[in-house]
Coordinates of C-alpha atoms in Angstrom, one line a residue:
Chain A
M115 CA 99.9 153.7 264.9
H116 CA 101.0 155.0 268.4
V117 CA 104.9 154.3 269.2
S118 CA 105.3 153.5 273.2
S119 CA 108.8 154.7 274.7
Y120 CA 109.3 153.0 277.4
N121 CA 110.9 155.5 280.1
K122 CA 114.3 154.5 279.2
A123 CA 116.1 155.5 275.7
S124 CA 117.5 153.1 274.0
N125 CA 120.2 151.4 274.4
D126 CA 121.4 151.2 270.9
P127 CA 122.9 154.4 269.8
N128 CA 124.1 153.0 267.4
F129 CA 121.1 152.8 265.4
E130 CA 119.1 155.6 265.7
N131 CA 116.9 157.8 263.3
V132 CA 119.3 160.1 262.7
N133 CA 116.5 162.3 260.5
S134 CA 117.6 165.9 263.1
S135 CA 120.8 165.5 262.1
T136 CA 120.9 165.3 257.9
T137 CA 119.5 169.0 258.4
S138 CA 123.2 171.0 259.2
K139 CA 125.3 170.7 255.4
E140 CA 127.7 167.6 256.6
K141 CA 127.9 165.1 253.7
T142 CA 126.2 162.5 253.9
V143 CA 126.2 158.2 252.5
D144 CA 125.1 155.0 253.4
F145 CA 125.5 153.2 256.7
G146 CA 123.4 150.0 254.9
F147 CA 119.1 150.5 253.7
Q148 CA 120.0 154.6 256.5
T149 CA 121.6 157.1 255.2
V150 CA 124.1 158.8 258.6
L151 CA 126.3 161.4 258.6
A152 CA 129.4 160.7 256.7
S153 CA 131.1 160.8 259.6
E154 CA 129.5 159.0 261.9
K155 CA 129.7 155.9 259.1
A156 CA 133.2 155.3 260.4
E157 CA 132.0 155.0 264.2
K158 CA 128.8 152.9 263.6
V159 CA 131.0 150.8 261.2
H160 CA 134.0 150.4 264.0
K161 CA 131.2 149.8 266.7
V162 CA 129.9 146.9 263.5
F163 CA 132.8 144.9 263.9
E164 CA 134.5 145.5 267.3
N165 CA 130.7 143.4 268.2
V166 CA 131.4 141.1 265.1
A167 CA 135.2 139.8 265.6
S168 CA 135.0 137.6 267.8
K169 CA 132.3 135.2 266.0
Y170 CA 133.7 136.7 262.7
D171 CA 135.0 133.1 261.1
L172 CA 131.9 131.2 262.5
M173 CA 129.5 133.8 260.9
N174 CA 131.1 133.6 257.7
D175 CA 130.4 129.8 257.7
V176 CA 127.2 130.2 258.6
M177 CA 125.3 132.6 256.4
S178 CA 127.5 131.2 252.9
V179 CA 127.6 127.7 254.3
G180 CA 131.6 127.3 253.6
I181 CA 130.6 128.7 249.8
H182 CA 134.0 132.4 251.7
R183 CA 136.4 129.7 251.3
I184 CA 136.0 128.8 248.2
W185 CA 135.9 132.2 246.6
K186 CA 138.7 133.0 248.9
D187 CA 141.2 130.4 247.9
Y188 CA 140.4 130.9 244.5
F189 CA 141.1 134.7 244.9
V190 CA 144.0 134.2 246.1
K191 CA 145.4 131.5 243.5
K192 CA 144.6 134.5 240.6
M193 CA 147.8 136.3 242.6
F194 CA 149.9 134.0 242.3
P195 CA 152.7 133.2 240.7
L196 CA 154.5 135.6 242.9
P197 CA 158.0 137.0 241.8
P198 CA 159.9 136.5 245.2
G199 CA 160.3 139.8 247.5
T200 CA 156.5 141.0 246.2
S201 CA 155.4 143.1 249.3
I202 CA 152.2 142.9 249.7
I203 CA 149.7 144.7 251.8
D204 CA 146.3 142.9 252.5
V205 CA 143.5 146.0 253.7
A206 CA 140.8 145.4 255.6
G207 CA 142.4 142.3 256.8
G208 CA 141.6 142.0 259.9
T209 CA 141.5 138.5 261.2
G210 CA 143.7 137.1 258.9
D211 CA 142.3 135.1 256.0
I212 CA 143.5 136.4 252.7
A213 CA 146.8 137.1 254.3
F214 CA 147.5 134.0 255.9
R215 CA 146.7 131.9 252.5
M216 CA 149.0 133.9 250.8
L217 CA 151.5 132.8 253.4
Q218 CA 151.3 129.3 252.9
S219 CA 150.9 130.1 248.9
I220 CA 154.4 131.9 249.2
E221 CA 155.8 129.3 251.1
R222 CA 154.8 126.2 249.0
Q223 CA 155.5 128.6 246.2
N224 CA 159.2 128.7 247.8
K225 CA 158.9 124.9 247.8
H226 CA 159.7 124.0 244.6
F227 CA 161.6 127.3 243.3
D228 CA 164.2 127.7 244.8
V229 CA 164.6 131.0 247.3
S230 CA 168.1 130.9 247.5
G231 CA 169.1 133.5 250.6
T232 CA 170.4 136.1 249.1
E233 CA 166.9 137.1 247.4
K234 CA 164.8 139.1 249.4
N235 CA 161.6 137.3 251.6
S236 CA 158.6 138.2 250.4
S237 CA 156.3 140.4 252.9
I238 CA 152.7 140.8 253.7
L239 CA 151.1 143.9 255.4
I240 CA 147.8 143.1 257.1
S241 CA 146.3 146.8 257.6
D242 CA 142.9 147.0 259.4
I243 CA 141.2 150.2 260.9
N244 CA 139.3 147.7 263.3
Q245 CA 142.1 146.8 266.3
A246 CA 139.2 143.9 267.9
M247 CA 139.8 142.3 264.3
L248 CA 143.4 142.5 263.9
D249 CA 143.6 141.1 267.9
V250 CA 141.7 138.3 266.5
G251 CA 143.1 137.9 262.9
K252 CA 146.8 137.9 265.6
E253 CA 145.0 135.3 268.1
R254 CA 144.4 132.9 264.9
A255 CA 147.7 133.2 263.8
S256 CA 149.7 132.0 266.5
K257 CA 147.2 129.0 267.1
M258 CA 148.0 128.2 263.9
N259 CA 151.8 128.4 264.5
L260 CA 152.2 130.2 261.1
Q261 CA 156.0 131.4 260.5
S262 CA 155.2 135.4 261.6
D263 CA 158.2 137.3 260.1
M264 CA 157.3 137.4 256.5
L265 CA 153.6 139.0 258.3
S266 CA 153.4 142.6 260.1
W267 CA 150.3 144.2 261.4
L268 CA 148.9 147.8 260.8
C269 CA 146.0 149.8 262.3
A270 CA 144.9 151.5 260.1
D271 CA 142.2 153.9 257.4
A272 CA 142.0 152.5 254.1
Q273 CA 141.0 155.6 253.2
Q274 CA 144.0 157.5 254.9
L275 CA 147.1 155.1 255.0
P276 CA 150.7 156.1 256.9
L277 CA 152.6 154.2 253.8
A278 CA 154.9 155.9 251.7
D279 CA 154.0 156.5 248.3
N280 CA 155.1 153.1 245.7
S281 CA 155.2 151.3 248.3
F282 CA 154.2 147.2 247.3
D283 CA 153.6 145.7 244.9
L284 CA 150.1 143.7 245.8
Y285 CA 147.4 145.6 246.7
T286 CA 144.7 143.3 248.2
I287 CA 140.9 143.8 249.6
A288 CA 138.5 140.9 250.6
F289 CA 135.1 142.1 251.8
G290 CA 136.7 145.3 253.1
I291 CA 135.9 148.4 250.4
R292 CA 132.1 147.9 251.1
N293 CA 132.4 149.2 254.6
V294 CA 134.5 152.1 253.7
T295 CA 133.1 156.1 253.7
E296 CA 134.8 157.4 250.6
I297 CA 135.3 154.5 248.4
S298 CA 136.9 155.9 246.3
K299 CA 139.3 158.0 248.7
A300 CA 140.4 154.5 249.4
L301 CA 140.5 153.3 245.1
D302 CA 143.3 156.2 245.3
E303 CA 145.3 155.5 248.7
A304 CA 145.8 152.0 246.7
Y305 CA 146.8 153.5 243.7
R306 CA 149.7 155.3 245.7
V307 CA 151.0 153.4 248.1
L308 CA 151.8 151.0 244.7
R309 CA 154.4 150.9 243.1
P310 CA 154.3 151.5 239.0
G311 CA 152.9 148.0 237.4
G312 CA 151.9 147.4 241.3
R313 CA 148.7 145.1 241.4
F314 CA 145.7 146.1 243.1
L315 CA 142.6 142.8 243.2
C316 CA 139.3 143.3 245.6
L317 CA 137.6 140.8 246.0
E318 CA 133.8 142.2 247.5
F319 CA 129.8 141.3 247.6
S320 CA 128.5 142.1 244.7
H321 CA 125.4 142.5 242.6
V322 CA 123.1 139.3 241.1
N323 CA 121.5 139.7 237.6
N324 CA 120.1 136.7 237.0
P325 CA 116.1 137.7 238.4
L326 CA 115.2 134.0 239.5
L327 CA 118.5 133.9 241.4
K328 CA 118.6 137.2 242.5
Q329 CA 114.9 136.7 244.7
V330 CA 116.4 133.6 246.7
Y331 CA 119.4 135.5 247.5
D332 CA 117.9 137.8 249.0
T333 CA 115.1 136.0 250.1
Y334 CA 118.4 134.2 252.2
S335 CA 119.2 137.6 253.2
F336 CA 116.9 139.4 254.6
Q337 CA 115.2 136.7 255.8
I338 CA 117.7 134.2 257.5
I339 CA 121.3 135.9 257.5
P340 CA 119.5 138.6 260.5
P341 CA 117.8 136.3 262.8
L342 CA 121.4 133.5 262.1
G343 CA 123.2 136.7 263.6
E344 CA 121.0 137.0 266.7
V345 CA 121.0 133.0 267.0
F346 CA 124.1 132.5 266.9
A347 CA 126.1 136.7 267.7
G348 CA 123.1 138.0 269.6
D349 CA 123.6 140.6 266.9
W350 CA 120.4 141.3 264.6
K351 CA 121.3 144.1 263.6
S352 CA 125.2 143.8 262.8
Y353 CA 124.1 141.5 260.1
Q354 CA 120.6 143.5 259.3
Y355 CA 123.5 146.6 258.4
L356 CA 125.9 143.4 256.1
V357 CA 123.1 142.6 253.9
E358 CA 121.7 145.9 253.4
S359 CA 125.9 147.3 252.7
I360 CA 126.3 144.9 249.9
R361 CA 122.9 145.7 247.9
K362 CA 123.7 149.8 248.1
F363 CA 127.7 148.5 247.1
P364 CA 128.2 149.5 243.0
T365 CA 127.8 147.3 240.1
Q366 CA 130.3 145.6 238.5
D367 CA 130.7 148.0 235.9
R368 CA 130.5 151.0 238.5
F369 CA 133.0 149.9 240.1
K370 CA 135.5 149.2 237.4
E371 CA 134.6 152.4 236.1
M372 CA 135.9 153.7 240.0
I373 CA 138.9 151.8 239.5
E374 CA 139.3 153.2 236.2
E375 CA 138.8 156.4 237.8
A376 CA 141.9 156.3 240.4
G377 CA 144.1 155.8 237.9
F378 CA 144.2 151.7 237.2
R379 CA 144.4 150.2 233.9
S380 CA 143.4 147.3 232.2
V381 CA 140.7 146.8 235.2
K382 CA 139.0 144.2 234.5
Y383 CA 136.2 141.7 236.7
E384 CA 135.3 138.4 237.5
N385 CA 131.8 137.5 238.5
L386 CA 131.6 133.7 241.5
S387 CA 128.5 132.5 242.2
F388 CA 126.4 134.5 239.9
G389 CA 127.9 137.5 241.0
V390 CA 127.3 137.3 244.4
V391 CA 130.9 138.5 244.4
S392 CA 133.0 139.0 242.5
I393 CA 137.1 140.6 242.0
H394 CA 137.7 143.1 240.4
S395 CA 141.7 143.9 238.9
G396 CA 143.4 146.5 238.5
Y397 CA 146.8 147.5 237.3
K398 CA 148.8 150.5 237.9
I399 CA 150.6 151.3 234.6
Chain B
M292 CA 112.0 147.9 243.2
K293 CA 112.2 146.8 246.8
S294 CA 110.6 143.3 246.8
E295 CA 108.4 141.9 249.6
T296 CA 111.3 139.9 251.1
T297 CA 112.4 144.0 252.0
K298 CA 110.0 146.0 253.2
K299 CA 109.8 146.6 256.5
S300 CA 107.6 147.5 258.4
E301 CA 107.9 150.5 260.4
P302 CA 109.1 150.3 264.8
L303 CA 106.3 150.2 267.3
Y304 CA 108.9 151.5 270.1
D305 CA 112.0 152.3 271.0
G306 CA 114.5 149.0 269.8
H307 CA 111.4 147.0 268.0
I308 CA 113.1 145.2 265.4
P309 CA 109.5 144.1 263.4
I310 CA 109.4 140.4 261.8
N311 CA 107.8 138.6 259.1
L312 CA 107.0 134.6 259.7
L313 CA 110.1 133.9 257.7
Q314 CA 112.4 135.1 260.5
R315 CA 110.5 134.7 263.3
A316 CA 110.5 131.1 262.2
V317 CA 114.7 131.2 262.4
L318 CA 114.2 132.7 266.0
S319 CA 112.1 130.2 267.1
V320 CA 113.7 127.3 265.9
G321 CA 117.4 128.4 266.3
S322 CA 117.1 129.7 269.8
S323 CA 116.0 127.2 271.3
I324 CA 118.0 125.1 269.9
V325 CA 121.0 127.1 271.2
A326 CA 119.5 127.9 274.7
L327 CA 118.5 124.3 275.2
T328 CA 122.4 123.8 274.3
D329 CA 124.7 126.6 275.5
P330 CA 123.9 127.3 278.9
A331 CA 125.5 130.7 278.7
R332 CA 123.2 132.4 275.9
G333 CA 120.5 133.9 278.7
D334 CA 119.8 136.0 275.4
M335 CA 118.7 132.9 274.5
V336 CA 115.9 132.0 276.6
A337 CA 114.6 135.3 276.1
V338 CA 115.0 135.7 272.1
N339 CA 113.1 132.9 272.4
G340 CA 110.2 133.9 274.7
E341 CA 109.9 137.0 272.5
S342 CA 109.8 135.4 269.0
S343 CA 106.9 132.1 270.0
G344 CA 104.9 133.9 273.1
H345 CA 102.5 136.2 270.6
S346 CA 99.3 134.1 271.5
A347 CA 100.9 133.3 274.7
L348 CA 100.9 137.7 275.5
K349 CA 97.9 138.3 273.9
K350 CA 96.0 136.2 276.8
M351 CA 98.5 137.5 280.0
H352 CA 97.8 141.1 278.1
R353 CA 93.3 140.4 278.6
K354 CA 94.3 138.6 281.7
M355 CA 95.5 142.4 283.1
L356 CA 92.7 144.3 281.5
E357 CA 90.2 141.8 283.5
S358 CA 92.0 143.3 286.7
E359 CA 92.1 146.8 288.3
E360 CA 95.9 146.4 289.7
G361 CA 96.1 145.0 286.0
R362 CA 94.6 148.2 284.3
Q363 CA 97.0 150.2 286.7
I364 CA 99.9 148.5 286.0
L365 CA 99.4 148.8 281.8
M366 CA 98.2 152.6 282.2
E367 CA 101.5 153.2 284.1
R368 CA 104.1 150.7 282.6
P369 CA 106.5 150.9 285.5
R370 CA 109.9 149.3 284.8
I371 CA 112.4 147.4 287.4
N372 CA 115.8 147.8 287.3
S373 CA 118.1 149.6 289.1
T374 CA 117.3 154.2 288.5
T375 CA 113.4 152.9 288.8
I376 CA 113.6 151.1 292.5
D377 CA 115.2 152.4 294.9
I378 CA 117.6 149.3 296.3
E379 CA 118.7 151.3 299.4
K380 CA 115.9 152.2 300.7
L381 CA 114.0 148.5 300.4
K382 CA 117.0 146.8 302.6
S383 CA 116.0 149.5 305.1
Y384 CA 112.6 148.2 305.5
P385 CA 111.8 145.9 308.4
D386 CA 112.1 141.9 308.8
G387 CA 109.4 139.9 306.0
T388 CA 108.1 143.1 303.7
L389 CA 107.9 142.8 300.5
G390 CA 110.2 145.2 299.6
R391 CA 112.9 143.7 302.3
E392 CA 112.9 139.9 301.3
Y393 CA 113.4 141.2 297.1
T394 CA 116.2 142.7 298.4
K395 CA 116.9 140.0 300.3
F396 CA 116.5 137.5 297.5
L397 CA 119.2 139.2 295.6
E398 CA 122.1 139.8 297.8
V399 CA 121.7 136.1 298.2
N400 CA 121.6 135.0 295.5
N401 CA 123.6 137.9 293.9
V402 CA 120.9 138.9 290.8
S403 CA 120.7 142.5 290.1
P404 CA 117.3 143.7 288.9
D405 CA 120.0 144.6 286.0
T406 CA 120.1 141.9 283.4
R407 CA 117.2 141.7 281.9
L408 CA 117.3 142.8 278.5
P409 CA 115.0 144.7 276.3
V410 CA 112.0 143.0 274.5
R411 CA 113.0 143.9 270.4
F412 CA 110.8 141.1 269.1
V413 CA 107.2 141.5 270.0
D414 CA 105.3 143.0 267.0
D415 CA 103.4 145.2 269.0
A416 CA 103.7 148.0 272.3
D417 CA 101.3 146.8 274.8
L418 CA 102.5 143.3 274.1
A419 CA 106.5 144.0 274.1
Y420 CA 105.7 145.7 277.4
V421 CA 104.0 142.8 278.6
M422 CA 107.2 140.3 278.2
Q423 CA 108.6 143.2 278.9
R424 CA 106.9 143.3 282.4
Y425 CA 107.1 139.7 282.6
R426 CA 111.1 139.4 282.4
E427 CA 111.7 142.3 285.2
T428 CA 109.2 140.5 287.6
H429 CA 110.7 138.1 287.1
D430 CA 112.4 138.0 290.5
L431 CA 110.1 139.4 292.3
V432 CA 107.8 135.5 291.4
H433 CA 111.0 134.3 292.9
T434 CA 111.2 135.6 295.8
L435 CA 107.0 136.1 296.7
L436 CA 107.3 132.7 295.7
G437 CA 110.5 131.3 298.0
C438 CA 113.0 129.7 296.0
P439 CA 116.4 130.3 295.1
T440 CA 118.2 130.4 292.2
N441 CA 119.8 127.4 291.1
M442 CA 118.1 124.2 288.9
L443 CA 115.3 123.2 291.5
G444 CA 114.4 127.2 292.5
E445 CA 114.5 128.2 288.3
V446 CA 112.3 124.7 287.3
A447 CA 109.8 125.5 290.4
V448 CA 109.1 128.6 289.1
K449 CA 108.9 128.2 285.0
W450 CA 106.3 125.6 286.4
V451 CA 104.5 128.1 288.0
E452 CA 104.7 130.3 285.3
A453 CA 104.0 127.6 282.5
L454 CA 101.0 127.2 284.0
Q455 CA 100.1 131.0 284.5
T456 CA 101.4 132.6 281.5
E457 CA 101.1 130.0 278.7
L458 CA 104.5 131.5 277.3
P459 CA 105.6 128.5 275.3
M460 CA 109.8 129.4 277.2
C461 CA 108.2 128.2 280.0
I462 CA 106.7 125.8 279.5
G463 CA 109.9 124.4 277.3
G464 CA 112.4 125.3 280.4
A465 CA 109.6 123.7 282.8
V466 CA 109.6 120.4 280.7
F467 CA 113.5 120.2 279.7
G468 CA 115.2 122.0 282.7
P469 CA 114.8 118.8 285.0
I470 CA 117.4 117.7 282.1
R471 CA 119.9 119.5 283.9
L472 CA 119.2 118.3 287.6
K473 CA 121.6 116.3 289.3
P474 CA 120.2 112.7 289.9
K475 CA 120.4 113.2 293.3
N476 CA 117.5 116.6 293.0
R477 CA 115.3 114.2 290.6
S478 CA 113.5 113.0 293.3
T479 CA 113.5 115.3 295.9
Y480 CA 111.7 117.9 292.7
L481 CA 109.8 115.2 291.4
S482 CA 108.4 114.4 295.3
K483 CA 108.3 117.9 296.3
Y484 CA 108.7 120.4 293.8
L485 CA 107.2 119.4 291.5
P486 CA 103.7 118.9 292.9
W487 CA 103.6 122.3 294.8
A488 CA 105.3 124.5 291.9
I489 CA 101.6 122.4 289.9
G490 CA 99.1 123.0 292.7
V491 CA 100.6 127.2 293.3
G492 CA 100.6 127.7 289.7
S493 CA 97.1 126.2 288.5
R494 CA 95.7 128.1 292.2
S495 CA 96.9 131.3 293.1
S496 CA 96.5 134.6 291.2
F497 CA 97.4 136.1 288.4
L498 CA 101.5 137.1 289.5
M499 CA 101.4 139.5 286.7
N500 CA 98.8 141.4 287.9
V501 CA 100.6 142.2 291.4
F502 CA 101.5 146.2 291.6
Y503 CA 105.2 145.6 293.2
E504 CA 105.5 149.0 293.5
R505 CA 102.8 150.1 295.3
R506 CA 103.6 146.7 298.1
W507 CA 106.9 146.8 299.0
E508 CA 105.6 147.6 303.0
Q509 CA 103.1 144.8 302.5
D510 CA 103.7 142.0 304.6
I511 CA 104.8 138.8 302.7
A512 CA 103.0 136.3 304.4
E513 CA 99.7 137.6 304.1
L514 CA 100.5 138.9 300.8
R515 CA 101.4 135.4 300.0
D516 CA 97.8 134.5 301.0
E517 CA 96.1 136.9 299.6
L518 CA 97.6 135.4 296.3
K519 CA 97.1 131.9 297.9
I520 CA 101.3 130.5 297.7
E521 CA 101.1 127.6 299.6
T522 CA 104.4 128.1 301.3
P523 CA 106.7 126.5 299.2
P524 CA 108.2 123.0 300.9
G525 CA 112.1 122.8 303.0
V526 CA 111.1 126.7 303.9

């Protein structure tokens, strides 16, 4: 089986075989099913999200047949009721799905419980490492005419947040932590920026244990999602990465351990849709 | 333990994404729907060609192997883009030569040889080259046929390509393309262009066997005679 190469090299440097570079002593990490240098992963993930940003919401609907909305609704419900003046950071929150839901729930809560002018209002800081995703989020916010003084935006790396210790009461991250190069660094940062008593909440794809469902889920993930990514967004490879990265993420129990290793207590998880996604919660106490 | 669904065969060429039957089906159906409904998605036409073209590509490959010139093309695997073709040099050739007429075509229709996507979904390196060559010579076929890149011209070229290559994507384009024709063009299409295109498609030589890069200086009228291409209506 000969490998025929055209005269031009592949114009997709992200996905070249990186065997040659792993001879150095630098740490390697997973990029989906590939193994890459830790320093390369961030750049590759960045490229993926830059490519998918504009069609991100459409693709979520297509891939999950709209079910992602139910997961996100449930995730946000778990946070409430929130005391007035809660400061929230939504990490990897780029396109705003979680933040906007939180905002709407806070407004609804404020209507029912009279928040007089002396009380500080809650705040939501949306942080994402990828400016393209934040831009999509800002555009959506303006299209939805959302009240903007509660919202602020920050382009930052979850592993190294340019924020002071003990700044927030609630740290949320939805479908973002599996894209971080070193998950434990993100967890350490979450612990650092939360105030004592603060809560960590994570919504992420996880592992399906039921063998029959797992077969169906795997077939769907690998056979349907990348071709749909090509059809809807012209981008097979980014969606291949996305489904592979789900398989590489730690199991529910292992992730719970990692959260405890970062210092959180009372760590629990709850599976949704038979483990297709899982919500992990912990407290800085 | 990796299941059947996650097992992947190795890429056979730069940019190759190996796919199985189910993925091919999704791509093929999805791309034809999007190609028909969203004119901005030229990439879907390309993907449709790749995902549904296997048997047609095999036939094209065989026809190339049966011709001396075709064999040479397969051996040398020439590519057509702005780095492999010296467009400025071709512009300097006399009027009426293939090279000059090709550059005129590019200018008049405001197209570039660099917009052709690389092949990804053909699971054979040789057939992938055939598909790439088909894609990259499309503008030259336009030049030979004297067809501009408006809807009428494109449909006419698609008919010729459909008859010669039998690629489902070309057949689909030829059959469904006319739906987008403005009413005033439909009668011209039916009375003049369609019969002409069908005539050329059935009678002319197999255009994939033309080694264009060796014929830049050839007189285009002479080349058309050689290939048995009848003059298009209106030229």
